[in-house]
Tab-separated table of C-alpha atoms in Angstrom:
chain	number	residue	atom	x	y	z
A	1	MET	CA	-0.021	0.041	0.053
A	2	ASP	CA	1.546	3.307	-0.921
A	3	THR	CA	2.113	5.919	1.478
A	4	ARG	CA	-0.235	8.587	0.031
A	5	ARG	CA	-3.324	5.849	0.300
A	6	LEU	CA	-2.252	4.902	3.689
A	7	PHE	CA	-2.718	8.738	4.673
A	8	ARG	CA	-6.315	8.629	2.876
A	9	ILE	CA	-7.361	5.372	4.659
A	10	SER	CA	-6.290	6.565	7.870
A	11	ALA	CA	-5.308	10.116	8.976
A	12	THR	CA	-7.398	11.990	6.583
A	13	ALA	CA	-10.607	10.774	7.467
A	14	LEU	CA	-11.493	9.767	10.984
A	15	VAL	CA	-13.548	12.932	12.024
A	16	ALA	CA	-16.426	11.862	14.232
A	17	ALA	CA	-15.155	8.420	14.924
A	18	GLY	CA	-15.669	6.590	18.182
A	19	LEU	CA	-14.622	2.952	18.407
A	20	LEU	CA	-14.464	3.410	14.786
A	21	LEU	CA	-13.745	6.239	13.960
A	22	SER	CA	-15.759	14.893	14.067
A	23	GLY	CA	-17.373	35.509	16.772
A	24	CYS	CA	-13.515	36.429	17.081
A	25	SER	CA	-11.411	39.156	16.017
A	26	SER	CA	-7.738	39.315	15.448
A	27	ASP	CA	-5.395	41.611	17.503
A	28	SER	CA	-2.844	43.808	15.631
A	29	ALA	CA	-0.180	43.460	18.354
A	30	SER	CA	0.896	40.008	17.921
A	31	GLY	CA	-1.767	38.405	15.705
A	32	ALA	CA	-3.392	36.752	18.610
A	33	GLY	CA	-7.099	36.330	18.656
A	34	THR	CA	-9.844	36.586	21.286
A	35	GLY	CA	-11.862	33.535	22.388
A	36	GLY	CA	-15.525	33.173	20.993
A	37	ARG	CA	-18.147	30.586	20.531
A	38	THR	CA	-15.574	28.122	19.499
A	39	GLY	CA	-14.681	27.475	23.202
A	40	GLY	CA	-11.361	26.816	24.829
A	41	GLY	CA	-11.835	29.802	27.048
A	42	PRO	CA	-10.740	33.494	26.657
A	43	THR	CA	-7.296	34.359	25.432
A	44	ALA	CA	-4.827	35.970	27.369
A	45	ASP	CA	-3.689	39.931	26.811
A	46	PRO	CA	-1.757	39.493	23.457
A	47	ALA	CA	1.300	41.085	24.825
A	48	ALA	CA	1.660	38.163	27.196
A	49	LEU	CA	1.963	35.868	23.907
A	50	LYS	CA	4.765	37.988	22.139
A	51	LYS	CA	7.577	35.531	23.487
A	52	PHE	CA	5.872	32.773	21.346
A	53	TYR	CA	4.969	34.820	18.387
A	54	GLY	CA	8.326	36.167	18.202
A	55	GLN	CA	10.097	32.854	18.842
A	56	LYS	CA	13.043	31.650	16.199
A	57	LEU	CA	12.772	28.082	15.190
A	58	ALA	CA	16.016	26.286	15.260
A	59	TRP	CA	15.794	24.261	11.946
A	60	ARG	CA	17.607	21.034	11.498
A	61	PRO	CA	17.771	18.478	8.775
A	62	CYS	CA	15.182	15.485	9.350
A	63	GLY	CA	13.610	12.815	7.121
A	64	ALA	CA	14.115	12.950	3.396
A	65	THR	CA	16.646	15.207	1.543
A	66	GLY	CA	15.215	18.712	1.837
A	67	PHE	CA	13.119	18.452	4.923
A	68	GLU	CA	13.972	20.327	7.959
A	69	CYS	CA	12.347	20.075	11.414
A	70	ALA	CA	12.141	21.897	14.656
A	71	LYS	CA	10.357	22.465	17.939
A	72	MET	CA	7.929	25.077	18.545
A	73	LYS	CA	7.044	26.601	22.015
A	74	ALA	CA	3.499	27.149	22.879
A	75	PRO	CA	1.637	28.012	26.108
A	76	LEU	CA	-0.204	24.596	27.653
A	77	ASP	CA	-3.028	27.144	28.364
A	78	TYR	CA	-3.479	30.044	26.387
A	79	THR	CA	-5.342	31.823	29.337
A	80	LYS	CA	-2.038	31.364	31.267
A	81	PRO	CA	0.838	32.115	28.909
A	82	ASP	CA	3.258	32.384	31.682
A	83	GLY	CA	2.491	29.027	32.981
A	84	THR	CA	3.453	25.773	31.659
A	85	GLU	CA	4.943	25.336	27.972
A	86	ILE	CA	4.787	22.763	25.482
A	87	SER	CA	6.763	21.697	22.636
A	88	LEU	CA	5.314	20.942	19.155
A	89	ALA	CA	6.714	19.206	16.277
A	90	VAL	CA	6.932	21.449	12.976
A	91	ALA	CA	8.589	20.782	9.594
A	92	ARG	CA	9.157	22.356	6.359
A	93	LYS	CA	10.659	21.726	2.838
A	94	LYS	CA	11.650	25.130	1.054
A	95	ALA	CA	10.095	26.346	-1.984
A	96	THR	CA	12.094	24.846	-4.997
A	97	GLY	CA	11.458	27.447	-7.511
A	98	PRO	CA	11.295	28.757	-10.255
A	99	GLY	CA	9.134	31.794	-9.392
A	100	LYS	CA	8.717	34.296	-6.864
A	101	ARG	CA	8.015	32.685	-3.335
A	102	LEU	CA	4.638	33.188	-1.996
A	103	GLY	CA	5.505	32.311	1.663
A	104	SER	CA	4.374	29.078	3.539
A	105	LEU	CA	1.727	26.806	2.902
A	106	GLN	CA	0.525	24.760	6.069
A	107	VAL	CA	-0.934	21.482	5.568
A	108	ASN	CA	-2.991	19.217	7.752
A	109	PRO	CA	-4.495	15.711	6.751
A	110	GLY	CA	-7.145	15.581	9.210
A	111	GLY	CA	-8.138	12.917	11.922
A	112	PRO	CA	-8.135	14.563	14.250
A	113	GLY	CA	-5.189	12.820	15.162
A	114	GLY	CA	-3.286	12.631	11.976
A	115	SER	CA	0.413	13.757	12.010
A	116	ALA	CA	0.653	16.748	9.695
A	117	VAL	CA	4.377	16.357	9.679
A	118	GLY	CA	4.204	12.883	8.681
A	119	TYR	CA	1.670	13.906	5.911
A	120	LEU	CA	4.247	16.470	4.940
A	121	GLN	CA	7.172	14.315	4.572
A	122	ALA	CA	5.448	11.137	3.183
A	123	TYR	CA	3.114	12.949	0.777
A	124	ALA	CA	2.599	16.838	0.354
A	125	GLY	CA	6.330	17.953	0.149
A	126	ILE	CA	6.653	15.635	-2.478
A	127	GLY	CA	3.488	14.780	-4.083
A	128	TYR	CA	1.456	18.420	-4.216
A	129	PRO	CA	1.621	19.799	-7.729
A	130	ALA	CA	5.168	21.280	-8.939
A	131	PRO	CA	4.036	24.597	-9.260
A	132	VAL	CA	2.623	24.918	-5.911
A	133	ARG	CA	5.767	23.484	-4.234
A	134	ALA	CA	7.989	25.748	-6.822
A	135	ARG	CA	6.359	29.005	-4.946
A	136	TYR	CA	5.427	27.955	-1.612
A	137	ASP	CA	7.656	26.366	1.410
A	138	MET	CA	5.548	23.329	2.302
A	139	VAL	CA	5.106	23.399	6.190
A	140	ALA	CA	3.478	21.556	8.849
A	141	ILE	CA	2.784	21.378	12.524
A	142	ASP	CA	1.626	18.368	14.413
A	143	PRO	CA	-1.543	19.635	16.350
A	144	ARG	CA	-1.132	19.424	20.136
A	145	GLY	CA	-1.802	15.836	21.470
A	146	VAL	CA	-0.680	14.253	18.102
A	147	ALA	CA	2.363	12.272	17.025
A	148	GLY	CA	5.319	14.628	17.739
A	149	SER	CA	3.387	17.453	19.770
A	150	GLU	CA	2.876	16.294	23.286
A	151	PRO	CA	1.177	13.158	22.223
A	152	VAL	CA	-1.768	11.723	24.159
A	153	GLU	CA	-1.444	8.450	25.279
A	154	CYS	CA	-4.228	6.013	26.592
A	155	LEU	CA	-3.833	2.240	25.974
A	156	THR	CA	-0.828	-0.149	25.453
A	157	GLY	CA	-0.608	-2.088	22.328
A	158	GLN	CA	-2.105	-5.228	23.951
A	159	GLU	CA	-4.950	-3.059	25.348
A	160	MET	CA	-5.642	-1.500	22.123
A	161	ASP	CA	-5.923	-5.125	20.358
A	162	ALA	CA	-8.371	-6.057	22.919
A	163	TYR	CA	-10.260	-2.503	22.532
A	164	THR	CA	-10.541	-2.878	18.695
A	165	GLN	CA	-11.943	-6.393	18.810
A	166	VAL	CA	-14.711	-5.291	21.287
A	167	ASP	CA	-18.335	-6.236	20.102
A	168	GLN	CA	-19.562	-3.049	18.584
A	169	THR	CA	-23.330	-4.350	18.192
A	170	PRO	CA	-24.213	-5.639	21.646
A	171	ASP	CA	-27.043	-8.390	21.477
A	172	ASP	CA	-27.747	-8.544	25.171
A	173	GLN	CA	-27.105	-6.963	28.118
A	174	GLY	CA	-23.580	-8.594	28.895
A	175	GLU	CA	-22.339	-7.541	25.701
A	176	GLU	CA	-23.696	-4.011	26.342
A	177	THR	CA	-21.923	-3.857	29.538
A	178	GLU	CA	-18.513	-5.204	27.899
A	179	LEU	CA	-18.994	-2.459	25.521
A	180	THR	CA	-19.303	0.591	27.884
A	181	ALA	CA	-16.506	-1.189	30.061
A	182	ALA	CA	-14.190	-0.823	27.264
A	183	PHE	CA	-15.350	3.180	26.690
A	184	LYS	CA	-14.431	3.704	30.247
A	185	LYS	CA	-11.277	1.887	30.387
A	186	PHE	CA	-10.124	3.698	27.022
A	187	ALA	CA	-11.188	7.089	28.940
A	188	ALA	CA	-9.368	6.056	32.331
A	189	GLY	CA	-6.393	5.214	30.451
A	190	CYS	CA	-5.999	8.493	28.597
A	191	GLU	CA	-6.764	10.233	32.043
A	192	LYS	CA	-3.853	8.151	33.578
A	193	ARG	CA	-1.245	8.616	30.877
A	194	SER	CA	-2.261	12.184	29.597
A	195	ALA	CA	-4.022	14.213	32.434
A	196	THR	CA	-1.624	17.405	31.903
A	197	ILE	CA	-2.500	17.587	28.102
A	198	LEU	CA	-5.883	16.148	27.946
A	199	PRO	CA	-8.211	19.583	28.701
A	200	HIS	CA	-5.769	21.608	26.020
A	201	VAL	CA	-6.181	19.887	22.748
A	202	SER	CA	-9.177	21.265	21.490
A	203	THR	CA	-9.384	22.559	17.678
A	204	VAL	CA	-9.312	26.038	19.123
A	205	ASP	CA	-6.037	25.465	21.051
A	206	ALA	CA	-4.565	23.766	17.832
A	207	ALA	CA	-5.709	26.703	15.633
A	208	ARG	CA	-3.959	29.380	18.053
A	209	ASP	CA	-0.970	27.244	17.554
A	210	MET	CA	-1.241	27.574	13.840
A	211	ASP	CA	-1.101	31.459	14.372
A	212	VAL	CA	1.955	31.090	16.287
A	213	PHE	CA	3.514	28.928	13.838
A	214	ARG	CA	2.563	31.509	11.033
A	215	ALA	CA	4.129	34.250	12.875
A	216	ALA	CA	7.438	32.424	13.552
A	217	LEU	CA	7.588	31.673	9.800
A	218	GLY	CA	7.426	35.574	9.181
A	219	ASP	CA	4.142	34.942	7.172
A	220	LYS	CA	1.815	38.039	7.464
A	221	LYS	CA	-1.408	35.906	6.041
A	222	LEU	CA	-1.948	31.998	6.705
A	223	ALA	CA	-1.700	29.853	3.580
A	224	TYR	CA	-3.423	26.392	4.303
A	225	VAL	CA	-4.732	23.268	2.799
A	226	GLY	CA	-6.746	21.027	5.223
A	227	ALA	CA	-8.376	17.873	4.468
A	228	SER	CA	-11.305	16.496	6.785
A	229	TYR	CA	-11.041	17.377	10.038
A	230	GLY	CA	-8.319	19.674	8.986
A	231	THR	CA	-11.323	21.555	7.298
A	232	PHE	CA	-12.725	22.182	10.845
A	233	LEU	CA	-9.263	23.342	11.941
A	234	GLY	CA	-9.156	25.697	9.015
A	235	ALA	CA	-12.484	27.148	9.387
A	236	THR	CA	-11.924	27.635	13.149
A	237	TYR	CA	-8.760	29.509	12.250
A	238	ALA	CA	-10.356	31.742	10.249
A	239	GLU	CA	-13.070	32.422	12.872
A	240	LEU	CA	-10.330	33.205	15.437
A	241	PHE	CA	-7.856	35.020	13.059
A	242	PRO	CA	-10.155	36.543	10.173
A	243	LYS	CA	-7.595	39.312	9.369
A	244	ASN	CA	-4.604	36.844	9.344
A	245	THR	CA	-6.323	34.516	6.851
A	246	GLY	CA	-4.847	34.251	3.406
A	247	ARG	CA	-5.740	31.480	0.837
A	248	LEU	CA	-7.463	28.585	2.595
A	249	VAL	CA	-8.454	25.421	0.927
A	250	LEU	CA	-10.903	23.168	2.871
A	251	ASP	CA	-11.122	19.776	1.278
A	252	GLY	CA	-13.698	17.190	2.308
A	253	ALA	CA	-15.499	19.794	4.901
A	254	MET	CA	-16.939	19.291	7.889
A	255	ASP	CA	-20.017	21.223	9.252
A	256	PRO	CA	-19.216	22.968	12.390
A	257	SER	CA	-22.867	23.678	13.023
A	258	LEU	CA	-23.912	20.248	13.688
A	259	PRO	CA	-24.086	18.805	17.301
A	260	ALA	CA	-22.069	15.262	17.715
A	261	ARG	CA	-25.021	12.982	17.262
A	262	GLU	CA	-26.221	14.778	13.987
A	263	LEU	CA	-22.503	14.626	12.641
A	264	ASN	CA	-22.139	11.039	13.462
A	265	ARG	CA	-25.474	9.930	11.867
A	266	ASP	CA	-24.813	12.014	8.827
A	267	GLN	CA	-21.128	10.180	8.619
A	268	THR	CA	-23.072	6.877	8.812
A	269	ALA	CA	-25.098	7.822	6.088
A	270	GLY	CA	-21.852	8.970	4.015
A	271	PHE	CA	-20.344	5.445	4.663
A	272	GLU	CA	-23.850	3.669	3.260
A	273	THR	CA	-23.495	6.289	0.046
A	274	ALA	CA	-19.909	5.241	-0.357
A	275	PHE	CA	-20.704	1.727	-0.129
A	276	THR	CA	-23.618	1.805	-2.391
A	277	SER	CA	-21.138	2.880	-4.920
A	278	PHE	CA	-18.825	0.156	-4.105
A	279	ALA	CA	-21.548	-2.400	-4.503
A	280	ALA	CA	-23.010	-0.819	-7.891
A	281	ASP	CA	-19.137	-1.248	-8.971
A	282	CYS	CA	-18.921	-4.855	-7.324
A	283	VAL	CA	-21.759	-6.424	-9.242
A	284	LYS	CA	-20.237	-5.578	-12.563
A	285	GLN	CA	-16.796	-7.481	-11.446
A	286	THR	CA	-16.507	-11.201	-11.975
A	287	ASP	CA	-14.817	-11.553	-8.463
A	288	CYS	CA	-17.278	-9.816	-6.571
A	289	PRO	CA	-17.679	-12.205	-3.531
A	290	LEU	CA	-21.285	-10.420	-2.501
A	291	GLY	CA	-23.203	-11.462	-5.431
A	292	THR	CA	-23.835	-10.139	-8.938
A	293	LYS	CA	-27.579	-9.448	-8.844
A	294	SER	CA	-28.172	-6.093	-7.398
A	295	VAL	CA	-26.842	-3.572	-4.995
A	296	ALA	CA	-29.226	-4.578	-2.345
A	297	ASP	CA	-28.341	-8.119	-2.706
A	298	VAL	CA	-24.490	-6.849	-1.867
A	299	GLY	CA	-25.609	-4.840	1.007
A	300	ALA	CA	-27.573	-7.806	2.319
A	301	ARG	CA	-24.693	-10.314	2.025
A	302	MET	CA	-22.261	-7.813	3.593
A	303	LYS	CA	-24.599	-7.518	6.624
A	304	ALA	CA	-25.237	-11.221	6.675
A	305	PHE	CA	-21.221	-11.710	6.700
A	306	PHE	CA	-20.805	-9.491	9.588
A	307	ASP	CA	-23.620	-11.146	11.483
A	308	THR	CA	-21.642	-14.704	10.845
A	309	LEU	CA	-18.525	-13.092	12.280
A	310	ASP	CA	-20.218	-11.584	15.197
A	311	ALA	CA	-21.351	-15.381	15.890
A	312	LYS	CA	-17.851	-17.012	14.924
A	313	PRO	CA	-14.859	-14.976	13.968
A	314	VAL	CA	-12.519	-16.349	11.199
A	315	PRO	CA	-9.027	-17.160	11.763
A	316	THR	CA	-6.014	-14.771	10.556
A	317	GLY	CA	-3.064	-16.809	11.100
A	318	ALA	CA	-2.334	-14.397	13.904
A	319	SER	CA	-3.331	-14.280	17.507
A	320	ARG	CA	-6.257	-12.008	16.420
A	321	PRO	CA	-9.057	-13.452	14.572
A	322	LEU	CA	-11.142	-11.308	12.316
A	323	THR	CA	-14.240	-10.306	14.542
A	324	GLU	CA	-17.228	-8.343	13.326
A	325	SER	CA	-15.666	-5.335	14.748
A	326	LEU	CA	-12.357	-5.504	12.725
A	327	ALA	CA	-14.130	-6.605	9.447
A	328	THR	CA	-16.399	-3.628	9.580
A	329	THR	CA	-13.445	-1.378	10.302
A	330	GLY	CA	-11.496	-3.140	7.227
A	331	VAL	CA	-14.608	-2.592	5.095
A	332	ILE	CA	-14.961	0.969	6.161
A	333	ALA	CA	-11.314	1.756	5.592
A	334	ALA	CA	-11.553	0.705	1.971
A	335	MET	CA	-14.579	3.287	1.505
A	336	TYR	CA	-12.116	6.223	1.552
A	337	ASP	CA	-10.420	5.729	-1.766
A	338	GLU	CA	-12.240	3.688	-4.657
A	339	SER	CA	-8.790	2.560	-5.721
A	340	ALA	CA	-8.860	0.283	-2.677
A	341	TRP	CA	-12.218	-1.625	-3.809
A	342	PRO	CA	-10.234	-4.397	-5.920
A	343	GLN	CA	-8.181	-4.882	-2.592
A	344	LEU	CA	-11.449	-5.046	-0.532
A	345	ARG	CA	-13.078	-7.680	-2.990
A	346	GLU	CA	-10.146	-9.922	-2.503
A	347	ALA	CA	-10.020	-9.197	1.158
A	348	LEU	CA	-13.689	-10.318	1.360
A	349	THR	CA	-13.449	-13.216	-0.978
A	350	THR	CA	-10.497	-14.726	1.268
A	351	ALA	CA	-12.366	-13.879	4.671
A	352	MET	CA	-15.328	-15.671	3.453
A	353	ALA	CA	-13.222	-18.685	2.669
A	354	GLY	CA	-11.826	-18.809	6.142
A	355	ASP	CA	-8.759	-16.564	6.018
A	356	GLY	CA	-9.288	-13.162	7.537
A	357	SER	CA	-5.730	-11.860	7.344
A	358	ALA	CA	-6.198	-9.428	4.345
A	359	LEU	CA	-9.512	-7.728	5.957
A	360	LEU	CA	-7.357	-7.443	9.259
A	361	THR	CA	-4.656	-5.533	7.248
A	362	LEU	CA	-7.045	-3.029	6.078
A	363	ALA	CA	-8.521	-2.431	9.641
A	364	ASP	CA	-4.925	-2.188	11.030
A	365	SER	CA	-4.221	0.537	8.360
A	366	TYR	CA	-7.092	2.315	9.808
A	367	TYR	CA	-6.020	1.866	13.324
A	368	GLU	CA	-2.341	2.585	12.434
A	369	ARG	CA	-1.261	-0.461	13.903
A	370	ASP	CA	2.481	-1.420	13.181
A	371	ASN	CA	3.463	-5.244	12.698
A	372	ASP	CA	4.986	-5.262	16.042
A	373	GLY	CA	1.897	-4.791	17.712
A	374	SER	CA	2.305	-0.950	18.675
A	375	TYR	CA	-0.123	1.565	17.562
A	376	ALA	CA	0.441	5.366	16.697
A	377	ASN	CA	-1.386	7.823	19.046
A	378	LEU	CA	-4.010	8.626	16.292
A	379	MET	CA	-7.121	6.889	18.070
A	380	PHE	CA	-6.051	8.344	21.180
A	381	ALA	CA	-5.694	11.958	19.767
A	382	ASN	CA	-8.847	11.585	17.847
A	383	SER	CA	-11.071	10.738	20.908
A	384	ALA	CA	-9.361	13.410	23.111
A	385	VAL	CA	-10.119	16.378	20.480
A	386	ASN	CA	-13.710	15.189	19.485
A	387	CYS	CA	-14.662	14.693	22.989
A	388	LEU	CA	-13.378	18.283	24.005
A	389	ASP	CA	-14.630	20.047	20.910
A	390	LEU	CA	-18.334	18.849	21.394
A	391	PRO	CA	-20.615	17.567	24.022
A	392	PRO	CA	-21.089	13.937	23.696
A	393	ALA	CA	-23.397	12.245	21.240
A	394	PHE	CA	-25.179	10.034	23.594
A	395	SER	CA	-25.172	10.136	27.498
A	396	GLY	CA	-25.424	6.595	27.965
A	397	PRO	CA	-26.630	3.056	26.390
A	398	ALA	CA	-30.537	4.143	26.835
A	399	GLU	CA	-30.004	6.910	24.265
A	400	VAL	CA	-28.241	5.048	22.031
A	401	THR	CA	-31.039	2.179	22.004
A	402	LYS	CA	-33.598	4.783	21.369
A	403	ASP	CA	-31.890	6.421	18.379
A	404	LEU	CA	-30.623	3.112	16.650
A	405	PRO	CA	-33.544	3.032	14.249
A	406	SER	CA	-32.383	6.418	12.857
A	407	PHE	CA	-28.746	5.110	12.455
A	408	GLU	CA	-29.866	1.927	11.024
A	409	LYS	CA	-32.233	4.042	8.392
A	410	ALA	CA	-29.083	6.130	7.636
A	411	SER	CA	-26.938	2.814	6.684
A	412	PRO	CA	-28.327	-0.456	6.916
A	413	VAL	CA	-25.089	-1.853	6.770
A	414	PHE	CA	-23.046	0.195	9.262
A	415	GLY	CA	-25.783	2.023	11.334
A	416	GLU	CA	-25.813	-0.270	14.228
A	417	GLY	CA	-21.896	-0.309	14.990
A	418	LEU	CA	-21.464	3.484	14.360
A	419	ALA	CA	-24.407	4.320	16.688
A	420	TRP	CA	-22.765	2.477	19.551
A	421	ALA	CA	-19.420	3.891	18.650
A	422	SER	CA	-20.981	7.197	19.157
A	423	LEU	CA	-21.281	6.693	22.978
A	424	ASN	CA	-17.598	6.870	23.404
A	425	CYS	CA	-17.427	10.508	24.894
A	426	ALA	CA	-19.946	9.763	27.514
A	427	TYR	CA	-17.332	8.421	29.828
A	428	TRP	CA	-14.628	11.094	28.795
A	429	PRO	CA	-12.848	12.808	31.955
A	430	THR	CA	-12.548	16.137	30.759
A	431	LYS	CA	-15.550	18.114	29.983
A	432	ALA	CA	-16.269	19.415	26.431
A	433	THR	CA	-15.334	23.138	26.043
A	434	GLY	CA	-16.607	23.743	22.512
A	435	THR	CA	-20.166	23.929	20.917
A	436	ALA	CA	-21.754	23.449	17.650
A	437	HIS	CA	-22.203	26.788	16.031
A	438	ARG	CA	-21.944	28.204	12.500
A	439	ILE	CA	-18.630	29.556	11.459
A	440	GLU	CA	-18.786	32.904	9.417
A	441	ALA	CA	-15.493	34.338	9.743
A	442	LYS	CA	-16.303	37.682	8.746
A	443	GLY	CA	-13.536	39.689	7.454
A	444	ALA	CA	-11.825	36.756	6.184
A	445	ALA	CA	-10.115	36.619	2.416
A	446	PRO	CA	-11.960	34.228	0.033
A	447	ILE	CA	-12.014	30.653	1.372
A	448	VAL	CA	-12.325	27.736	-1.108
A	449	VAL	CA	-14.540	24.590	0.217
A	450	VAL	CA	-14.200	21.541	-1.702
A	451	GLY	CA	-16.944	18.941	-1.469
A	452	THR	CA	-16.924	15.327	-3.163
A	453	THR	CA	-20.513	14.061	-4.142
A	454	ARG	CA	-20.050	10.736	-2.697
A	455	ASP	CA	-17.437	11.077	0.239
A	456	PRO	CA	-17.782	8.516	2.767
A	457	ALA	CA	-16.623	10.423	5.841
A	458	THR	CA	-17.461	14.061	5.181
A	459	PRO	CA	-20.890	13.966	3.169
A	460	TYR	CA	-21.241	16.397	0.389
A	461	LYS	CA	-24.071	18.382	2.221
A	462	TRP	CA	-21.334	19.428	4.906
A	463	ALA	CA	-19.260	21.151	2.292
A	464	VAL	CA	-22.375	22.880	1.175
A	465	SER	CA	-23.217	23.869	4.500
A	466	LEU	CA	-19.819	25.259	5.446
A	467	ALA	CA	-19.286	27.352	2.182
A	468	GLY	CA	-22.830	28.688	2.826
A	469	GLN	CA	-21.733	29.601	6.541
A	470	LEU	CA	-18.521	31.333	5.716
A	471	SER	CA	-18.832	35.023	4.609
A	472	SER	CA	-16.279	34.632	1.802
A	473	GLY	CA	-16.637	30.844	1.283
A	474	THR	CA	-16.778	29.577	-2.366
A	475	LEU	CA	-18.054	25.880	-3.018
A	476	LEU	CA	-16.158	23.618	-5.522
A	477	THR	CA	-17.827	20.385	-5.969
A	478	TYR	CA	-16.195	17.280	-7.277
A	479	ASP	CA	-18.718	14.674	-8.750
A	480	GLY	CA	-17.092	11.520	-7.743
A	481	ASP	CA	-16.149	8.779	-5.017
A	482	GLY	CA	-13.741	8.926	-2.263
A	483	HIS	CA	-12.623	11.028	0.479
A	484	THR	CA	-11.322	14.602	-0.634
A	485	ALA	CA	-10.827	15.756	-4.172
A	486	TYR	CA	-7.416	17.693	-4.484
A	487	GLY	CA	-4.894	15.584	-6.077
A	488	ARG	CA	-7.142	12.618	-6.618
A	489	GLY	CA	-7.110	12.504	-10.364
A	490	SER	CA	-9.188	15.496	-11.577
A	491	ASP	CA	-7.714	17.766	-13.611
A	492	CYS	CA	-10.594	20.182	-12.977
A	493	VAL	CA	-10.322	20.272	-9.276
A	494	ASP	CA	-6.530	20.345	-9.229
A	495	THR	CA	-6.285	23.254	-11.713
A	496	ALA	CA	-9.008	25.250	-9.890
A	497	ILE	CA	-7.198	24.866	-6.420
A	498	ASN	CA	-3.743	25.483	-8.233
A	499	THR	CA	-4.897	28.699	-9.698
A	500	TYR	CA	-6.274	29.826	-6.450
A	501	LEU	CA	-3.218	29.173	-4.371
A	502	LEU	CA	-0.715	30.499	-6.785
A	503	GLU	CA	-2.826	33.684	-7.948
A	504	GLY	CA	-5.531	34.306	-5.362
A	505	THR	CA	-8.436	33.637	-7.610
A	506	PRO	CA	-10.993	31.333	-6.292
A	507	PRO	CA	-13.245	29.207	-8.741
A	508	LYS	CA	-16.330	30.699	-9.890
A	509	PRO	CA	-19.560	30.130	-7.545
A	510	ALA	CA	-21.012	26.697	-8.222
A	511	THR	CA	-18.195	25.213	-10.102
A	512	LYS	CA	-18.604	21.449	-10.708
A	513	CYS	CA	-15.872	19.000	-11.747
A	514	SER	CA	-15.860	15.484	-12.294
């Protein structure tokens, strides 16, 4: 599996995941914003933040040729800038030329929990269109709580193995108790291992860090490409710092106005849309293991296979059998990129024949599990950020049970499992600081919002909504499959975004690409 696709399947896409994997102004003194409805509490006097905004980064070579890394200081708590400081991982690859340098282009692959530094080094710094890399320094900051930036830690590798195998579709009180116990153990592990950072990993905090990074790089305006959750991060930045907002591309957009339950239900419907597209393709293939009669038949057989695994997991040749929960994760992982569909058909074929190893590999890619049994902190940071940004979707099992029909209506294949996965934040040790609200970012420069019509993780209607909320938002539509659109093979999309990044001209309203 190539690195770019790995990022599509994992870090770019979790958004509102659980067990599976959702009005301010700038200040002229330092660029620091003042807190608003985005949560996270009020910001300190901008003068107290000058030591952070004025810091000089000590760059050193790292990774592949041409990349440099550094550590950036930020306050743990922006309301107490003279208190504890944290260290955040940043990286860059300088503009290659030719052409006049346009400044720095920050990138974020999403999650929340995806390593932006890893994304920069594995893809954006070498795979973004050459004209963009020629004129921008490609830069990234791991958000606080993620990867190289004070990472949230929760469970050991063995504990995560057990956690990812827990039955997500409880059939009785005993299985329901087991699932809630798993959520509680996960939350308790995060509190035990990451108590200091846990209350300070909100999207608002991360957006404030982005502005410090902008200033440390010497940029007057932020240029940014964010995917998936990275769109929420970018929109939050624009709300906090509209006067510092430059050319922002928000690809695979989230809708900040939706509460957690609605976000999760919409995402559930998004996965059903993507699966329907997969099913329509599958019935045309000679190797489709789910039937060749109709899309409905494929869905019914998929659900029946999940039910079979619920009763009897399939061996994988490893210590972990393929359970219903792991199989579901593997299938969902392949929904992010249609180029993974042949791999999914093959994995399902072998799993149905009694070898679940290939489908387990897809699930492991989603969870960022290495062959040695260790996990990246993606899933830990994902929960930490989501549970801080919004109040929980459900307060307890009774609410999930009551709302199950709406999730199953949204997705007959995935609805039950994703409804129960939405319960994870109910047991979180840190109270949410954010609230669902519209983001208008009045005074910001034109912002391009990109939506893919059959996106599984960030439904197209979210992009329509965000573009409508932003006072300077412009919607660019990609009529296609998969998660996000930039760099996925559409010349129309790539040309529109490249023109915007290089010339500052957004696409015409209602531009639609295929």
